[in-house]
XYZ file of C-alpha atoms in Angstrom:
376
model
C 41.102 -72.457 -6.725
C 42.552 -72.163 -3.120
C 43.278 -69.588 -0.940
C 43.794 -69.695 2.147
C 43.152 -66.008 3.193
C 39.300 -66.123 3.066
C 39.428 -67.512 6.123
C 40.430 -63.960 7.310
C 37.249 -62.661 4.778
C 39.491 -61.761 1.836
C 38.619 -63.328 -1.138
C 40.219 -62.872 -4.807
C 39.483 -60.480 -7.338
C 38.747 -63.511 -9.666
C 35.731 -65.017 -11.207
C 36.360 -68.492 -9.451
C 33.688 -71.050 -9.382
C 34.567 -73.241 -6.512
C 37.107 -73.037 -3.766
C 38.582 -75.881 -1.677
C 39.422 -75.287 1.443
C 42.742 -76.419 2.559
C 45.871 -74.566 4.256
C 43.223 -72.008 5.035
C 43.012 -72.874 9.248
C 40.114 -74.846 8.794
C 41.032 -78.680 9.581
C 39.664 -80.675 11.992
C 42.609 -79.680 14.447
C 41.586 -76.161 14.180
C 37.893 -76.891 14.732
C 38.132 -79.073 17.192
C 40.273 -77.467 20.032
C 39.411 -79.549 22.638
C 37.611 -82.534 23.238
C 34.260 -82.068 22.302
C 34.417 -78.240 22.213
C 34.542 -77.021 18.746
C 35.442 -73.383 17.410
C 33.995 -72.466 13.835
C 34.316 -68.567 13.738
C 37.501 -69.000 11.242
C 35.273 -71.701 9.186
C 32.463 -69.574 9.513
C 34.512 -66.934 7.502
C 35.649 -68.721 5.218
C 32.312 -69.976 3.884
C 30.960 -67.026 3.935
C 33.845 -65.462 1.781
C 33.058 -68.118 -0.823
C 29.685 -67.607 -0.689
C 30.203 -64.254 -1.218
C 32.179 -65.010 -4.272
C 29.497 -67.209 -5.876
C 31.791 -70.101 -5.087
C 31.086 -73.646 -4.017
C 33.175 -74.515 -0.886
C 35.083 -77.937 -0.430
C 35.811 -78.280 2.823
C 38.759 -81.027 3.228
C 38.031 -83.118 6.556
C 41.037 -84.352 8.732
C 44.515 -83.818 10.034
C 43.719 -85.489 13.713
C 43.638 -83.734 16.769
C 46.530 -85.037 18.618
C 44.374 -85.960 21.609
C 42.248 -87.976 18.948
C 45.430 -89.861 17.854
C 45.836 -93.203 17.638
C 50.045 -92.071 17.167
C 49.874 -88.277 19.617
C 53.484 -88.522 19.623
C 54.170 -88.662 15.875
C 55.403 -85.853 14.264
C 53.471 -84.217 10.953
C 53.598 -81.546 9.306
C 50.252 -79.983 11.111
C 51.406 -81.432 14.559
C 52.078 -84.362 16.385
C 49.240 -87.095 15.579
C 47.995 -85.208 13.182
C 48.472 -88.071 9.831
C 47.691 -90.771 12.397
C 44.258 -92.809 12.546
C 41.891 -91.106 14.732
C 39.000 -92.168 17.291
C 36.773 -93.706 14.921
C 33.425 -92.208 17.212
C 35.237 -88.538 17.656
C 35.458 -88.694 13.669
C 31.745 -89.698 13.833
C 31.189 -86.784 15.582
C 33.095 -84.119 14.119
C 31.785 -84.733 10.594
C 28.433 -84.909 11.800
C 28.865 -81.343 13.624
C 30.207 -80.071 10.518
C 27.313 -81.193 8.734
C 24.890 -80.253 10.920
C 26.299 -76.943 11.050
C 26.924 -76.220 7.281
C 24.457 -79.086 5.420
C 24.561 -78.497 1.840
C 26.370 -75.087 1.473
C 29.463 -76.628 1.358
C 30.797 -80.002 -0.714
C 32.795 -82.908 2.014
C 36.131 -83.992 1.048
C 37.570 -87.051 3.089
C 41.079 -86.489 3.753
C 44.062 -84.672 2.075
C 46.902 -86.825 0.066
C 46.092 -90.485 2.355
C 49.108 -91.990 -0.081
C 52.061 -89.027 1.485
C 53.454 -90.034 4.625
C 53.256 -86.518 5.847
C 49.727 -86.335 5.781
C 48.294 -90.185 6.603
C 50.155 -92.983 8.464
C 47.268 -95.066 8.455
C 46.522 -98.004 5.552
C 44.134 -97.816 2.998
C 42.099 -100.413 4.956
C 41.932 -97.427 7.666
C 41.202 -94.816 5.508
C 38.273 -96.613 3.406
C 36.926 -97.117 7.455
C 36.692 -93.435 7.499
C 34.973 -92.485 3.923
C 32.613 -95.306 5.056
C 31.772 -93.974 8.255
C 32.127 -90.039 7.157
C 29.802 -90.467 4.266
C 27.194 -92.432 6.371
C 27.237 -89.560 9.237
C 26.959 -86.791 6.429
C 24.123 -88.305 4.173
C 22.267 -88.813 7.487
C 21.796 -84.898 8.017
C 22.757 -84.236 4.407
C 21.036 -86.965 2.414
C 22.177 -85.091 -1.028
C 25.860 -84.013 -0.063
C 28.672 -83.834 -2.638
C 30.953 -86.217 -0.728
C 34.867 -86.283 -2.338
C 36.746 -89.573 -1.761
C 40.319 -89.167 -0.025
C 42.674 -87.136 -2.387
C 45.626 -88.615 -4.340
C 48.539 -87.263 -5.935
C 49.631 -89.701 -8.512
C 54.087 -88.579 -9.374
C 55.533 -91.365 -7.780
C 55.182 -95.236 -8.397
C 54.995 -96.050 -4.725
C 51.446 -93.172 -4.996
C 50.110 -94.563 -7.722
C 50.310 -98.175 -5.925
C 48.858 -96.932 -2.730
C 45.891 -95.701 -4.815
C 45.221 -98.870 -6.757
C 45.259 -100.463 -2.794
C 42.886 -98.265 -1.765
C 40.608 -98.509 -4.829
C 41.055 -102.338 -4.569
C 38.906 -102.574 -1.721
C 35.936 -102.312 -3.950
C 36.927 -105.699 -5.164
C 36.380 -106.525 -1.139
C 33.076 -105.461 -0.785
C 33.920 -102.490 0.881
C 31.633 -100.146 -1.156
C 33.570 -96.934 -1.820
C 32.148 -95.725 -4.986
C 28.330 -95.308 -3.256
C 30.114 -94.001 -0.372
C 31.319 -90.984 -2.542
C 30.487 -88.605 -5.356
C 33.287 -88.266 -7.157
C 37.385 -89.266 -6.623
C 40.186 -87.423 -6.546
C 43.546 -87.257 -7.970
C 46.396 -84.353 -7.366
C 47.676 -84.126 -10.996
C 51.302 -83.044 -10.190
C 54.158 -83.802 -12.512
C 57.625 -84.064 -11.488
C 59.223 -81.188 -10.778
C 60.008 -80.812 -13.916
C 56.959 -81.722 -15.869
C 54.702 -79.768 -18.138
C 50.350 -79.300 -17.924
C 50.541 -81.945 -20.485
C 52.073 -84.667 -18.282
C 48.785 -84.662 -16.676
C 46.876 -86.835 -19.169
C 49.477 -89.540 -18.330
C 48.446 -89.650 -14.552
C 44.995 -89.416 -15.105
C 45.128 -92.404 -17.760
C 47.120 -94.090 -14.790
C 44.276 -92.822 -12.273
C 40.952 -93.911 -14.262
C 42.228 -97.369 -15.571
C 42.794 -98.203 -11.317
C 38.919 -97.243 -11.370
C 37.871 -98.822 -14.094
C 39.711 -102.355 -13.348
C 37.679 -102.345 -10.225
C 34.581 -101.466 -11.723
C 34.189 -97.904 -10.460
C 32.421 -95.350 -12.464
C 33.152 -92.333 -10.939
C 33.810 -88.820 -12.245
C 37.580 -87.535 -11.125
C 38.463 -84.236 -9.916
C 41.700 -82.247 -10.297
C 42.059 -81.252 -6.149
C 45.367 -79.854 -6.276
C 48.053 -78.702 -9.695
C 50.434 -76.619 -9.738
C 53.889 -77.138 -11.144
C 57.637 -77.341 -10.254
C 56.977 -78.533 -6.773
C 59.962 -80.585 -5.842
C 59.783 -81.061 -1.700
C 62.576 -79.060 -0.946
C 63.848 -75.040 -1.410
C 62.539 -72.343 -3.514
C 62.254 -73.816 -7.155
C 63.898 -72.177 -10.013
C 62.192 -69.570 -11.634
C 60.409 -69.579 -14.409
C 59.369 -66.521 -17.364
C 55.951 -64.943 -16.305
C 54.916 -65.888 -19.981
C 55.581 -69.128 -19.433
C 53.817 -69.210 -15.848
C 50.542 -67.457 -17.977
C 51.078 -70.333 -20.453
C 51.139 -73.226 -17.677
C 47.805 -71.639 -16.054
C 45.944 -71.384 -19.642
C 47.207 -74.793 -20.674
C 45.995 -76.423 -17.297
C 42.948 -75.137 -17.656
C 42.034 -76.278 -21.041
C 43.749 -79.178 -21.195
C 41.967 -80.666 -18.184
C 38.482 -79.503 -19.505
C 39.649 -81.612 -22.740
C 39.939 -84.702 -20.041
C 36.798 -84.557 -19.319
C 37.378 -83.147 -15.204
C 34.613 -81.324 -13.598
C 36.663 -79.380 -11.582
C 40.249 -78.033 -11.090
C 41.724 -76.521 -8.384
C 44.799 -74.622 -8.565
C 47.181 -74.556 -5.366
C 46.989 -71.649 -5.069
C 46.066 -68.281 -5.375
C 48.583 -67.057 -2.524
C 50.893 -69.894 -2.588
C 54.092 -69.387 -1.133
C 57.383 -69.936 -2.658
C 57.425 -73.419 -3.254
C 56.162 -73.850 -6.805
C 57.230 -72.101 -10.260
C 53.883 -70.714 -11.144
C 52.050 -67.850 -9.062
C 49.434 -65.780 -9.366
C 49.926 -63.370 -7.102
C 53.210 -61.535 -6.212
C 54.828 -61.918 -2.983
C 52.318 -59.369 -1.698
C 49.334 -61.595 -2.086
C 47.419 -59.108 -3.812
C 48.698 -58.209 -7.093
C 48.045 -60.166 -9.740
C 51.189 -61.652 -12.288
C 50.562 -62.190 -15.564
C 49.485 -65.619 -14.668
C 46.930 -64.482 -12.366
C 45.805 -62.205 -14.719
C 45.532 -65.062 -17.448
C 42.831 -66.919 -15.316
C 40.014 -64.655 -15.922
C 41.213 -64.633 -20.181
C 41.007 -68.613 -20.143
C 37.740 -68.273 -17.972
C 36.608 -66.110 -20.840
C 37.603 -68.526 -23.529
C 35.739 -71.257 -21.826
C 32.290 -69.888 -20.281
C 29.130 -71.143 -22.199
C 31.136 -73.772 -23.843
C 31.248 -77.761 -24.019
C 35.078 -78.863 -24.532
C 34.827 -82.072 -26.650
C 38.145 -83.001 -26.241
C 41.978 -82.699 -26.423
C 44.423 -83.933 -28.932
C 47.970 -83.582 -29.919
C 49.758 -83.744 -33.295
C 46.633 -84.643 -35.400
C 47.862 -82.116 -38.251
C 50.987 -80.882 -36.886
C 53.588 -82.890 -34.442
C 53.947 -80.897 -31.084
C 50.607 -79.085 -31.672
C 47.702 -79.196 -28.599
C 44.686 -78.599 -30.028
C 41.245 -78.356 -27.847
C 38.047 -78.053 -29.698
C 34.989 -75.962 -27.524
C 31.373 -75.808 -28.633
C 29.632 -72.968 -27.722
C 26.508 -70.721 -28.543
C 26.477 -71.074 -32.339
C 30.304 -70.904 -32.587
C 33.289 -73.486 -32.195
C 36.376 -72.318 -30.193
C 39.597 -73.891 -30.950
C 42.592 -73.925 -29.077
C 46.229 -74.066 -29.756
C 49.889 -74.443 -28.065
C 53.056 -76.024 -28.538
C 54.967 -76.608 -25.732
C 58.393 -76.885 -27.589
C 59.149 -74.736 -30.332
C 57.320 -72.306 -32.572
C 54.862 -73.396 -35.213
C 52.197 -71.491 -37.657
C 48.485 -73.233 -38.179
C 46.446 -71.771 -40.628
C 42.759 -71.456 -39.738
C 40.018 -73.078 -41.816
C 38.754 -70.491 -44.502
C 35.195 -69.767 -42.321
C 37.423 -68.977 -39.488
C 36.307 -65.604 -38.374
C 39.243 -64.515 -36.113
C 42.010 -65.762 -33.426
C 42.702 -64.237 -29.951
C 46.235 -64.237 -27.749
C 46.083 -64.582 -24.367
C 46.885 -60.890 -23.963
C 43.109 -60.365 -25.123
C 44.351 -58.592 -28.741
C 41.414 -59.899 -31.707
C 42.644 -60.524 -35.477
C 39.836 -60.689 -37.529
C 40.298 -63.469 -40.590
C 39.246 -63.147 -44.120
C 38.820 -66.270 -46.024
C 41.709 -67.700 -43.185
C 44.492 -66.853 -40.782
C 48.034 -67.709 -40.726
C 48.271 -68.075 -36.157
C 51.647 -68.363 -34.862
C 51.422 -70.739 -32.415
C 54.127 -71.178 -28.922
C 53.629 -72.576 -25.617
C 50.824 -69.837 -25.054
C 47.712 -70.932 -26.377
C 45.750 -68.833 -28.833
C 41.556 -69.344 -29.267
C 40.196 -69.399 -33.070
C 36.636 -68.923 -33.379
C 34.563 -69.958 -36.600
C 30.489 -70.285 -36.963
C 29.185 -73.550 -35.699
């Protein structure tokens, strides 16, 4: 998850198991307010709010002090210099003051979408210079850090090419996979897409790897759907906001990603699925729906994710568990009815209501998933 208020110590009523740490005041601009002089009370805060939650922070290095710049005078979105290459010694610095101050209570991420404009000017050349150098600063105070390599949404062509660059350099000898932990894609669809559009980009995402020769695990750093750059997108049904959020979830447990991280928990207007209202506090449906799919999933192993083995349209995720199997179902498009195998014992909706099976179930299945539980 993100949110970017527990920098000011609020945290979600949510059972959230790690939080990154982005739009939340804590990038290197807001640390660093001067040269050398560094201010942590708002990072401070916000680490301690995860903590507090049980979370595992992921702090997301960057956004260049402008009088760090290698460009002061460009414009960004976080202010002027701030996507431009920095001082490769004051980045030396501030990640090792960040690790010496936090070590391992927090995991590293390198930099924030290096293939958008808005966010990185540099090349890829430039930005593998800084996961070298950040990760060798960090495992010197922090031998054992969880260090994230540079995040990437994957939407457009021209992304998806600036990530196989980057990745490429492997093929250079520049050693980015034992620089980091894990990488990172941003599994955004169009602005139109569905959860499901994700498999494509990750498909795209770990065949880059795997032509170089990486072996790394991926992590979801950013979803969230009907983004589109621009105004307010259209609105969407809360139901169909809930079934986005369940669908996400599962789905990308299917894929085989060790974490997600939904943007966000107090997003502003600028997506199609929320989980808050405009308040920040109360909880949609959707929001609501996080702690049902949470539920569905604790204590189990997802094996995988497949569509249209017995019925076209049909999702269906298979969980092992505790001396049961959990099985999932949605369709995005369209109604449909499964019928449960006859040692099924019952099926849940998302709205939390049980119907116990005898001998089987006839489930009517939509674009909200439902869970079926039999022995196993």
């Amino acid at each position: 998850m993100h949110d970017g208020l527990v920098s000011q110590g609020r945290a979600p009523d949510a059972p959230i198991g790690a939080l990154r740490l982005w739009d939340s005041g804590t990038s290197w601009r807001d640390l660093e307010t001067r040269p050398g002089g560094f201010t942590w009370t708002t990072l401070d805060t916000a680490v301690a709010t995860v903590e507090r939650m049980r979370a595992r922070p992921l702090l997301v290095l960057g956004q260049t002090p402008t009088f760090h710049a290698s460009k002061p005078r460009e414009e960004a979105p976080y202010g002027a210099g701030a996507a431009s290459m920095p001082d490769l010694g004051a980045w030396r610095r501030y990640v090792t003051a960040v690790a010496q101050r936090y070590g391992d209570r927090i995991d590293y991420q390198i930099w924030n979408e290096a293939n958008v404009v808005q966010y990185w000017t540099g090349t890829p050349r430039q930005m593998a210079q800084l996961t070298l150098t950040a990760s060798k600063a960090i495992r010197k105070v922090v031998p054992k850090a969880t260090i994230v390599a540079p995040a990437f949404p994957l939407r457009l062509e021209s992304q998806q090419a600036w990530f196989a660059d980057f990745w490429s350099l492997q093929s250079t000898r520049v050693d980015l996979a034992g620089a980091v932990d894990a990488a990172s894609v941003q599994l955004y669809p169009s602005a139109e897409g569905l959860p499901e559009d994700q498999a494509t980009l990750l498909d795209i995402a770990r065949e880059v790897l795997a032509e170089n020769g990486i072996d790394l695990p991926v992590w979801n750093t950013e979803i969230n759907f009907g983004l589109q750059g621009g105004p307010e997108p259209p609105a969407i049904p809360a139901e169909l906001q809930r079934a986005f959020l369940m669908r996400t979830y599962l789905l990308d447990a299917g894929l085989g990603l060790p974490r997600v991280y939904w943007y966000s928990w107090n997003i502003g207007r600028i997506a199609n699925t929320y989980l808050t209202e405009e308040d920040l506090t109360t909880e949609t449906l959707a929001g609501k729906s996080f702690d049902v799919v949470r539920d569905w999933l604790e204590g189990t192993r997802v094996e995988g994710c497949t569509l249209g083995d017995r019925e076209p349209g049909v999702w269906e995720c298979v969980a092992r568990g505790e001396g049961e199997v959990r099985t999932f179902w949605w369709k995005p498009r369209g109604p449909a009815v499964r019928v449960t195998s006859p040692d099924a014992t019952s099926w849940s909706d998302a709205g939390g209501a049980v119907t116990r099976c005898r001998e089987s179930c006839r489930v009517p299945v939509g674009a909200t998933p439902v869970m079926v539980v039999r022995p196993g």
